Coordinates of C-alpha atoms in Angstrom, one line a residue:
Chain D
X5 CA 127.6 38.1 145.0
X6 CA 127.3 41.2 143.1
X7 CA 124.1 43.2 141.7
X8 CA 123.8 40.1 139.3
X9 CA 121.6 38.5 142.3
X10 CA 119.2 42.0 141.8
X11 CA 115.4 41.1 140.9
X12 CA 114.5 41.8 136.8
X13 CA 113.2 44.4 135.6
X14 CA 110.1 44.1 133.6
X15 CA 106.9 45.6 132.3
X16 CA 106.0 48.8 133.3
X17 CA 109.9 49.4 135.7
X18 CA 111.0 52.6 135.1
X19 CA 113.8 52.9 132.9
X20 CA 117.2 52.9 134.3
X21 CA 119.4 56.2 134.7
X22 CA 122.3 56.5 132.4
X23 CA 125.7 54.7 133.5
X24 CA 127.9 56.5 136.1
X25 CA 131.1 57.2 135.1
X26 CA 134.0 54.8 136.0
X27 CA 131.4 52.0 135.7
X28 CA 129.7 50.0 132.8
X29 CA 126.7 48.2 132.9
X30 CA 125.6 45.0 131.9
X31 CA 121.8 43.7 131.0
X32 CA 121.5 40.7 132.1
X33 CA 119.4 37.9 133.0
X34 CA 121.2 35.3 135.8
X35 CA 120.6 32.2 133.6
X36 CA 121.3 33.1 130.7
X37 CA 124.6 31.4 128.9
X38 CA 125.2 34.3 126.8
X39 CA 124.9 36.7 129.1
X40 CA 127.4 34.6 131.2
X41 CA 130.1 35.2 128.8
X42 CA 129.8 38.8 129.6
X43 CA 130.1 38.6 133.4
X44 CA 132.8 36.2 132.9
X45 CA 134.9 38.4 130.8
X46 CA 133.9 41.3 133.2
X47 CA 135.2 39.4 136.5
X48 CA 137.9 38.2 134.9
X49 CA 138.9 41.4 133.5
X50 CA 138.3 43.1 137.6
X51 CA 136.1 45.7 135.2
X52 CA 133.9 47.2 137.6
X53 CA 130.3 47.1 136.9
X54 CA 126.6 46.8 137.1
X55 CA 124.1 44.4 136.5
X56 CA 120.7 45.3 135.7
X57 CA 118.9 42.0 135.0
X58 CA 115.9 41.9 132.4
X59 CA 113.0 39.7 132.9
X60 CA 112.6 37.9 129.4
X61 CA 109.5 36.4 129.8
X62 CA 107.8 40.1 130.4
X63 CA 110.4 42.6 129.2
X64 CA 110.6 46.5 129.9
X65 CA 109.3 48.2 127.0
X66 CA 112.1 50.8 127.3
X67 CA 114.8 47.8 127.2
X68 CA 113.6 47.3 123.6
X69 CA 115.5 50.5 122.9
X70 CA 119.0 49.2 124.1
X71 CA 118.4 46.4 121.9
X72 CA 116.0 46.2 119.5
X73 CA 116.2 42.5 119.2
X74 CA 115.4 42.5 123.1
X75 CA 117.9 40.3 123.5
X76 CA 120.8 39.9 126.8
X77 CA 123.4 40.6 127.2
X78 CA 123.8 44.6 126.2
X79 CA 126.4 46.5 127.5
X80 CA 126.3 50.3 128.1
X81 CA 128.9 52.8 129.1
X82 CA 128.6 56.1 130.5
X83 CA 128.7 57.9 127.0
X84 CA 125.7 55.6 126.3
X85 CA 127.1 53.6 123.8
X86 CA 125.6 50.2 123.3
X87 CA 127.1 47.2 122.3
X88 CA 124.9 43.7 121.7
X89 CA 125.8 40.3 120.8
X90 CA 127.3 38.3 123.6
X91 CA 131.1 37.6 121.6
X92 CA 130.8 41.0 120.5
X93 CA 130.5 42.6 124.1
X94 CA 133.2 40.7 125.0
X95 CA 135.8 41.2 122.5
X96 CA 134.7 45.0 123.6
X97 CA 135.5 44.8 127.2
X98 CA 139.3 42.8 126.1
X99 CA 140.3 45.6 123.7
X100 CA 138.5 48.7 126.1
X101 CA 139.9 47.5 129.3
X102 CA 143.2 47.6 130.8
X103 CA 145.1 44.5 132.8
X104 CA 145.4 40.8 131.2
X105 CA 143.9 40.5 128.1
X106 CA 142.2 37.4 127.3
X107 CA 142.1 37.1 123.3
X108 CA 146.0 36.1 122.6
X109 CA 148.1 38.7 121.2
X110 CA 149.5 36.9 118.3
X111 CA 147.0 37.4 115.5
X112 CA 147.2 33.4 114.4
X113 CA 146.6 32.6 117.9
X114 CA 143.6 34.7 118.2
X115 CA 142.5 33.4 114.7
X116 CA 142.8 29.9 116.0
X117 CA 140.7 30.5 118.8
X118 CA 138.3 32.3 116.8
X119 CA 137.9 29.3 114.6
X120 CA 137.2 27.1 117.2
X121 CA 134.5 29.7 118.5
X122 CA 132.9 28.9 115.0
X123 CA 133.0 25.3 115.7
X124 CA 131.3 25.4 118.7
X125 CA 128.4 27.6 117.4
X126 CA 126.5 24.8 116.5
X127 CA 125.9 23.7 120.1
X128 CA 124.0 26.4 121.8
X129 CA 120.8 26.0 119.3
X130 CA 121.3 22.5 119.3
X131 CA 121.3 22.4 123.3
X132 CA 118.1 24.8 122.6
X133 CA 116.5 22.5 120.1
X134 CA 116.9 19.5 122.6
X135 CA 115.6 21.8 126.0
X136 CA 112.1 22.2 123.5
X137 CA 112.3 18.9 121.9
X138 CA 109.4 16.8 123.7
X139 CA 109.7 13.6 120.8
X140 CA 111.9 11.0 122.2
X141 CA 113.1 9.9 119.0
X142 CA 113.9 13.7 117.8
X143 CA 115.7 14.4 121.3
X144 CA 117.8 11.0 120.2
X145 CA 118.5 12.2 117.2
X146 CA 119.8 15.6 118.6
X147 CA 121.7 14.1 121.1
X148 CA 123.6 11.5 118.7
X149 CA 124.6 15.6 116.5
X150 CA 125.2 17.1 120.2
X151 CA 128.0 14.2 120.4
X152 CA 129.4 14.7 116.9
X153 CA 129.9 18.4 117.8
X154 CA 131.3 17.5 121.2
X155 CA 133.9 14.7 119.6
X156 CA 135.3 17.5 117.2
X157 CA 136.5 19.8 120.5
X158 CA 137.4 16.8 122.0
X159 CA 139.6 16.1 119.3
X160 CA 141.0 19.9 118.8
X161 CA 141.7 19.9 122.8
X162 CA 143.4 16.6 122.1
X163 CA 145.6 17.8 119.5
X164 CA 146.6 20.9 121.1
X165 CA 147.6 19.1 124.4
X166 CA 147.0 21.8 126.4
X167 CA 144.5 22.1 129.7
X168 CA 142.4 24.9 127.7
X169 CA 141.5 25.4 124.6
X170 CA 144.0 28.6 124.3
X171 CA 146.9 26.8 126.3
X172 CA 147.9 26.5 129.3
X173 CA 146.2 29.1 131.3
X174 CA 142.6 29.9 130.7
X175 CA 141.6 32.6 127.9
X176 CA 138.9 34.4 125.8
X177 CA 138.0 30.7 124.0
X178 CA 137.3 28.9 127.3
X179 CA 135.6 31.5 128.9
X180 CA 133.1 32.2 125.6
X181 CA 132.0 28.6 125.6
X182 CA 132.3 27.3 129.2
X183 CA 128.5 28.6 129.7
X184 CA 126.8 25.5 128.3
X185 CA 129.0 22.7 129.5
X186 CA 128.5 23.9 132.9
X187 CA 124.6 23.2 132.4
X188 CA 125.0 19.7 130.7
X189 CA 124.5 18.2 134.5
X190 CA 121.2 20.5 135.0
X191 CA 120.2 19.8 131.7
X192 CA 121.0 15.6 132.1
X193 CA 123.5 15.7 129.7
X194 CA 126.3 14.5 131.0
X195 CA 126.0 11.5 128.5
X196 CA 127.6 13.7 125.8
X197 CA 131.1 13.9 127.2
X198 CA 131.6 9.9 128.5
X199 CA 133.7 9.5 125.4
X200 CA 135.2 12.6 125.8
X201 CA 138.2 12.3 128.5
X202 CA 140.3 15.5 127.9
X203 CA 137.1 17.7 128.0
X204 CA 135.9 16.4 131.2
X205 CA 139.6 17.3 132.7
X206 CA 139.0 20.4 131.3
X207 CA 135.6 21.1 132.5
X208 CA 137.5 20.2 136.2
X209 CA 140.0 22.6 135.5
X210 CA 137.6 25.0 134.7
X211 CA 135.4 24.7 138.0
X212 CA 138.7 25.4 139.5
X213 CA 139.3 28.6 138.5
X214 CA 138.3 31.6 140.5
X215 CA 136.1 33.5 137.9
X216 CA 134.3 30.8 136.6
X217 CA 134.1 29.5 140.0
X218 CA 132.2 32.9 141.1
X219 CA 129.7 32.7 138.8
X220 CA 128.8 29.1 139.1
X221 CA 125.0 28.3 139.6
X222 CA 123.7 25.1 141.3
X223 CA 122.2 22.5 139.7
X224 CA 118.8 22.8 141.9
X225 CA 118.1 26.2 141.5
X226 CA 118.9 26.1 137.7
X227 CA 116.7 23.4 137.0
X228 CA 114.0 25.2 139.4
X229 CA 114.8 27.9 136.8
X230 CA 114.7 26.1 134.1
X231 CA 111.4 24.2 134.7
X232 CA 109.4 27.7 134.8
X233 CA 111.2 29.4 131.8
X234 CA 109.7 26.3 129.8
X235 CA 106.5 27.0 131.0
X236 CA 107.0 30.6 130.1
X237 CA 106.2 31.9 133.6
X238 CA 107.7 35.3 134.5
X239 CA 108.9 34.0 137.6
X240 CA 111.6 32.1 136.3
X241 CA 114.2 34.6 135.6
X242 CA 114.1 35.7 139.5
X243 CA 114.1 31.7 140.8
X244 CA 116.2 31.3 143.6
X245 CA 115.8 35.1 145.1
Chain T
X9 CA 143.6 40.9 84.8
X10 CA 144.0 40.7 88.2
X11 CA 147.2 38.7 90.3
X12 CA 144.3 35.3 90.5
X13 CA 143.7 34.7 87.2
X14 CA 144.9 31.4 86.8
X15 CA 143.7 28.0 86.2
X16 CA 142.5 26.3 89.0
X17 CA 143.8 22.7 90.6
X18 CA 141.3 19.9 91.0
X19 CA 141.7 16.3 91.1
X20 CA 145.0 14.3 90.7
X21 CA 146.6 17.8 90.6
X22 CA 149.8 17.8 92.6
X23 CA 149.7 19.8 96.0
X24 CA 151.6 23.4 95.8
X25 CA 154.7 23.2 98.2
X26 CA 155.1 25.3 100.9
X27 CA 154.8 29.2 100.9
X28 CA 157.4 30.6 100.2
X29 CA 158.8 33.5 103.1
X30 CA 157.4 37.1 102.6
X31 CA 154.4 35.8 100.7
X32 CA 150.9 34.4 102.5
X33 CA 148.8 32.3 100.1
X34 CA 145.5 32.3 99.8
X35 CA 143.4 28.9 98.1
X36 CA 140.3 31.0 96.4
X37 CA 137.8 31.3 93.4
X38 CA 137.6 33.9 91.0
X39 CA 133.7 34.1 91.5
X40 CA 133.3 33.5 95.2
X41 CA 132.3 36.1 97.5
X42 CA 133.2 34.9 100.4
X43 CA 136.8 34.5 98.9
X44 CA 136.4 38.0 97.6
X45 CA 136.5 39.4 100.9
X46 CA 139.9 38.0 101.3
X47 CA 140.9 39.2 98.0
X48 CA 139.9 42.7 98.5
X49 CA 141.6 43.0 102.1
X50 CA 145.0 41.6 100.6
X51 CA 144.8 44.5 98.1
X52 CA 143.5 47.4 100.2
X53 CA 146.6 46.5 102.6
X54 CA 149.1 46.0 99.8
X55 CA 150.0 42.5 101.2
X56 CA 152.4 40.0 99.2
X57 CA 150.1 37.3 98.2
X58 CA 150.1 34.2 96.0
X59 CA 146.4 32.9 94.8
X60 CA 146.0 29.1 94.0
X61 CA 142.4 29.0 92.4
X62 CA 140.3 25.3 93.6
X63 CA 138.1 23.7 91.2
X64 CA 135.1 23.9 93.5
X65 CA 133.5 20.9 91.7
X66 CA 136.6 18.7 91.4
X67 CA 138.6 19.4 94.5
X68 CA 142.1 18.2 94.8
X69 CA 142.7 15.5 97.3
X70 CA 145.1 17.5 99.2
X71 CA 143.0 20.9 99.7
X72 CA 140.8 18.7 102.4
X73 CA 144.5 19.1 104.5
X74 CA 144.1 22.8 104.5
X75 CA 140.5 23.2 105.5
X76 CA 138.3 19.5 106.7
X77 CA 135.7 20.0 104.4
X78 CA 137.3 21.9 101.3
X79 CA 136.0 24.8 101.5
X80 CA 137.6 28.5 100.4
X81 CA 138.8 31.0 101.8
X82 CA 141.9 29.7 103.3
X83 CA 145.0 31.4 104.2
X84 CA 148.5 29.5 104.4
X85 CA 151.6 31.3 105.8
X86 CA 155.0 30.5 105.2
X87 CA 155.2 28.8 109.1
X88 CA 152.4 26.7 107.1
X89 CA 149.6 28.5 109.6
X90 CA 145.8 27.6 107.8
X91 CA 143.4 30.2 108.6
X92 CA 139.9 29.9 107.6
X93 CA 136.5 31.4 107.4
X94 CA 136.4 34.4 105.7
X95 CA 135.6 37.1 108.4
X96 CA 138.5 35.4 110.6
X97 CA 141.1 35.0 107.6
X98 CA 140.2 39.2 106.9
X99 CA 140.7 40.2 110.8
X100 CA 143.8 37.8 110.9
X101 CA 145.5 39.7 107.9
X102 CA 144.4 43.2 109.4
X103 CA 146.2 42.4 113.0
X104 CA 149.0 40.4 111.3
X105 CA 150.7 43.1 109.0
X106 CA 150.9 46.7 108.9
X107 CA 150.2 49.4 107.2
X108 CA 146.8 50.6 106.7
X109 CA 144.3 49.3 110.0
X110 CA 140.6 48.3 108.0
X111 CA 139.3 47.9 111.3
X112 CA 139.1 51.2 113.2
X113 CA 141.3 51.7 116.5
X114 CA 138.6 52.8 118.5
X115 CA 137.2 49.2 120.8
X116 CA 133.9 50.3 120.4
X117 CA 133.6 51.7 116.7
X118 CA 135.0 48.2 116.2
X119 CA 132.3 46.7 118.5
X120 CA 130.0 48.6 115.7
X121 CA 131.4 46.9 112.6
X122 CA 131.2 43.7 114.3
X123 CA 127.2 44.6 115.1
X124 CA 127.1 45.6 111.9
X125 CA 128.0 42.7 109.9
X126 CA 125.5 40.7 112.0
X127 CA 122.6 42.6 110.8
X128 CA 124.6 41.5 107.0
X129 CA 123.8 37.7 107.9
X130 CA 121.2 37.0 105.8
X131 CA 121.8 38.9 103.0
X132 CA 124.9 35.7 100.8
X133 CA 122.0 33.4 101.6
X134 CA 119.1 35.2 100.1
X135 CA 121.0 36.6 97.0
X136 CA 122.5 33.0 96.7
X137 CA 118.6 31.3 96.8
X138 CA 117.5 34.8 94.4
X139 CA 120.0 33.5 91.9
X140 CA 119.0 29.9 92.2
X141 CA 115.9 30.3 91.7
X142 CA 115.8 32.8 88.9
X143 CA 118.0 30.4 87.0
X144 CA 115.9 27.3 87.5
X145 CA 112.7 29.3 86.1
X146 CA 111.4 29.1 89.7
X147 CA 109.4 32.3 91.1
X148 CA 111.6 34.5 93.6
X149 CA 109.1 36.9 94.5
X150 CA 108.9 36.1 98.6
X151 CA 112.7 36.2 98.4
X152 CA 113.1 39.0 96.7
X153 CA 110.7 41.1 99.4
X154 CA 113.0 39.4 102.1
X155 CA 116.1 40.5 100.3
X156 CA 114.9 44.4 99.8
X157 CA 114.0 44.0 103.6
X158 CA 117.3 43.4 104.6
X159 CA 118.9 46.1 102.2
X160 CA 115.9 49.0 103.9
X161 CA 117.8 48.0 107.4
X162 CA 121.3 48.9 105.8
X163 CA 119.5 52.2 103.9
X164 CA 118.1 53.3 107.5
X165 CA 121.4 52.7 109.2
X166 CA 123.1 55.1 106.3
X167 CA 120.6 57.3 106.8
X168 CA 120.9 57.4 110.7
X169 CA 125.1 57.9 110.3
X170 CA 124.6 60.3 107.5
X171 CA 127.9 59.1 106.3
X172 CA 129.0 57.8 102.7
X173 CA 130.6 54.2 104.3
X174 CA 129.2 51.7 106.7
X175 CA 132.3 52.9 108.8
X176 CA 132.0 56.9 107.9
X177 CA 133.4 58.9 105.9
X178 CA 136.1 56.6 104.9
X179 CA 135.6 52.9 103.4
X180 CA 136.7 50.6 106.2
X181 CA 136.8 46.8 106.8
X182 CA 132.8 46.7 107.4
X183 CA 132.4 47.5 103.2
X184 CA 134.9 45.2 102.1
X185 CA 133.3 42.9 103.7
X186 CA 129.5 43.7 102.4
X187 CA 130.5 44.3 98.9
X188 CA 130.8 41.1 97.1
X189 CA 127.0 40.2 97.6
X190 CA 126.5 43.8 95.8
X191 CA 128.8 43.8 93.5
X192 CA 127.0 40.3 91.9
X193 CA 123.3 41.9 92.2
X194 CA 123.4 43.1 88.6
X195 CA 124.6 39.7 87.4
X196 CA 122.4 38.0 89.5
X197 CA 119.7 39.2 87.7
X198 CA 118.3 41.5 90.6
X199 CA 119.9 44.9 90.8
X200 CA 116.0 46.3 91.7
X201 CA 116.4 45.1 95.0
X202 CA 118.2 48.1 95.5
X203 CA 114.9 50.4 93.3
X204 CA 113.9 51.7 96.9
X205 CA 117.1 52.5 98.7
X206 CA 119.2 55.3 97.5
X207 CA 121.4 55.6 100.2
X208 CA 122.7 52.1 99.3
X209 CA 122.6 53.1 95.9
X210 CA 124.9 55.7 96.5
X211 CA 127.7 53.5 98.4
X212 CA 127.3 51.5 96.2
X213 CA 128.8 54.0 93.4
X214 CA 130.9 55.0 96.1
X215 CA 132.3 51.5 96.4
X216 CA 132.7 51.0 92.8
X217 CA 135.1 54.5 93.3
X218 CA 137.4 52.9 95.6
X219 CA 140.4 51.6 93.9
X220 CA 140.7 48.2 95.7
X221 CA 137.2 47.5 94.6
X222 CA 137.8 49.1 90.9
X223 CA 140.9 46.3 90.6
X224 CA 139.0 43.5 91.1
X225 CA 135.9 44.1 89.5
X226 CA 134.7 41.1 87.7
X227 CA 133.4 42.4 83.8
X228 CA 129.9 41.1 83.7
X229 CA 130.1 39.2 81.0
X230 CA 133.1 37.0 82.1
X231 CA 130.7 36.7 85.1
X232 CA 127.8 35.4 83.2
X233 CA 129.9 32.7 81.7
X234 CA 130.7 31.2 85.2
X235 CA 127.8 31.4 86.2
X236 CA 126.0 29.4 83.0
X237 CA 128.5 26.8 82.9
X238 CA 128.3 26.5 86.7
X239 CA 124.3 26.1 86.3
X240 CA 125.1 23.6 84.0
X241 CA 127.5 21.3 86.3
X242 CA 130.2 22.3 83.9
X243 CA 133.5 21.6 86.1
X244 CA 135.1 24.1 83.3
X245 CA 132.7 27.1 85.0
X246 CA 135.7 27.9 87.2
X247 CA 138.5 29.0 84.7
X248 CA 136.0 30.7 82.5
X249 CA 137.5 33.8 81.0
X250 CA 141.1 32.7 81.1
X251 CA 143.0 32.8 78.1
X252 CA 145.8 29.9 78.8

């Protein structure tokens, strides 16, 4: 594996050096879904890199200056520009980068995976809200929204009657929201794509392909993860090493 | 008058047939701003464009087949493509015809605008709850502080480029798509949001310069008129200020 298996870097760690050139670096944290985007796009692309990961339960005070939101992932070059906001970063590293580009090149295409990007944004805070949610009744409730979101992309993959979500070879769309379906078995779930056949053969097609298959995390060590981030211990982000 | 000033459809209207070839359509509302970042990216690029207004209160059966829940902006091609959400629909016309590129060339000065118009995200929601609240007598104070807020993170970032547009020295995609929340503060009742920010002030009369913007200015008063009939659940808010 890459330098994405590095410890974080957190209170008190010197600051980084800039970027050497021929190489961009990522900001990363190894569990993070956002951040996965990034390094998907980055290994899919071949783009060669670095990964400096960020402890986010006790953050550098010097990352605060690559983002001031302290948020993964950042991307920095070796002219020091830096770029935030995980689609953002990786719409960057399509149009930047040479070799297969991932967003479609006819502008309705693109559009249409764009809108279905929108579509989906309702799931990563609703998978957050359910993570947090301790009420049995509330975490019901979520669930029952989780579905409704997961029936509409059911029902767009359906229609397009293609393996992935931008036809029939993997692209930008798939890549951008593959991070939280892989962690509906960690995260127990599953339950949320029963009634939802073509996703599930798309979630198998996904596991199949190379980059995706890289980056994949176990379901042990991400709930070992997961278990300490929601105690807030600064161990978590380095679980596993 | 500008090319959308007509009536809009609403209920038991009959659906518009299909667009015809060397045109794109675009289902809007004179007032909405959302819709007016559409409007203003059809102009800047000279594009060939047809404008069916929606009565936003009394929606025609058949608009819920171009968007699921009815809302505007949409785009529909002549290959009957629908495009909506109005960041997409402007970034979809920009790589789709030529001429003019809003967005710069440059992946990561794009990257920038992009960044930039998500430090923009709260600012439709708290002029829309400013103007809600002013007009149901309720106190707006909080969001007011919230809203100025917002507009001192723009001012520093104008301050930090030292440029006269979001994008430099030119106006660019990123002040299209700002500009309909500023063009309404004066209507909307709070134009001294912008008392402590002269940066902003002065794009702002640099906007109101730039000839796409100038062409589709709304007049204030025509504006006023929407917006009292509209407080008023008056279905008739949406063609106010049209002579036919």
């Amino acid at each position: 594996m890459s330098g994405g298996s590095a410890r974080s870097l957190g209170k008190g760690s010197a600051p980084p050096g800039p970027v050497p050139e021929g190489l961009i670096r990522v900001y990363s944290m190894r569990f993070c879904p956002y951040a996965q985007r990034t390094r998907l796009v980055l290994t899919a692309k071949g783009i060669r890199h670095e990964v400096i990961n960020i402890n986010l339960k006790n953050k550098p005070e010097w990352f605060f200056k690559k983002n001031p939101s302290g948020l993964v992932p950042v991307l920095e070059t070796s002219l020091g520009q830096l770029i935030c906001e995980s689609a953002i970063t990786c719409e960057y590293l399509d149009e930047a980068y040479p070799g297969k580009k991932l967003w479609p090149s006819d502008p309705y295409e693109k559009a249409c995976q764009k809108m279905v990007f929108e579509s989906f944004s309702k799931v990563p805070p609703l998978i957050a809200r359910i993570l947090r949610t301790q009420n049995k009744e509330d975490c019901s409730g979520l669930k029952e929204e989780l579905q409704k979101e997961i029936t509409k992309l059911e029902e767009v993959l359906t229609d397009k009657k293609t393996t992935f979500f931008g036809g029939n070879s993997l692209s930008m769309i798939d890549y951008l929201i593959w991070p939280w379906f892989e962690r509906l078995e960690a995260l127990e779930l599953n339950e949320c794509v029963d009634q939802a056949p073509t996703l599930k053969l798309w979630m198998a097609a996904m596991k199949k392909d190379p980059t995706v298959s890289s980056l994949l995390t176990d379901v042990k060590t991400f709930q070992g993860f997961l278990s300490l981030y929601l105690q807030d211990s600064p161990e978590a982000c380095d679980y596993g090493l | 008058m500008t090319d959308d000033a007509t009536r809009t459809l609403g209920k038991g209207s009959i659906p518009p047939g299909p667009v015809p070839e060397g045109v794109i359509r675009l289902y809007s509302m004179r007032f909405c701003p959302y819709a007016h970042r559409t409007r203003l990216v059809l102009r800047a690029k000279g594009i060939r464009h047809e404008v069916i207004n929606i009565n936003l209160r009394n929606k025609p059966e058949w608009y819920f087949t171009k968007h699921p829940f009815g809302q505007i902006p949409v785009l529909e091609n002549s290959k009957c493509q629908l495009i909506y959400e109005s960041v997409i629909a402007c970034e979809y016309l920009d790589d789709a015809y030529p001429g003019r590129k809003l967005y710069p060339y440059d992946p990561y000065e794009r990257a920038r605008q992009k960044m930039l118009l998500e430090l923009f995200y709260k600012v439709p929601h708290l002029t829309k709850e400013c103007l809600v609240a002013l007009r149901c007598g309720r106190d707006c104070t909080d969001l007011k502080l919230a809203l100025r807020q917002e507009f001192c993170n723009l001012e520093e970032i104008l301050g930090y480029q030292n440029t006269v547009f979001f994008g430099g020295d030119c106006i660019s995609m990123i002040d299209y798509l700002f500009w309909p929340w500023f063009e309404r503060l004066d209507v909307y009742g709070i134009a001294d949001c912008v008392n402590h920010t002269p940066t902003l002030r002065l794009w702002i009369a640099a906007m109101k310069q730039d000839p796409t913007v100038c062409s589709l200015l709304t007049d204030k008063n025509t504006f006023l008129g929407f917006l009292n009939l509209y407080f008023q659940n008056n279905p008739a808010a949406f063609d106010y200020g049209l002579s036919c």
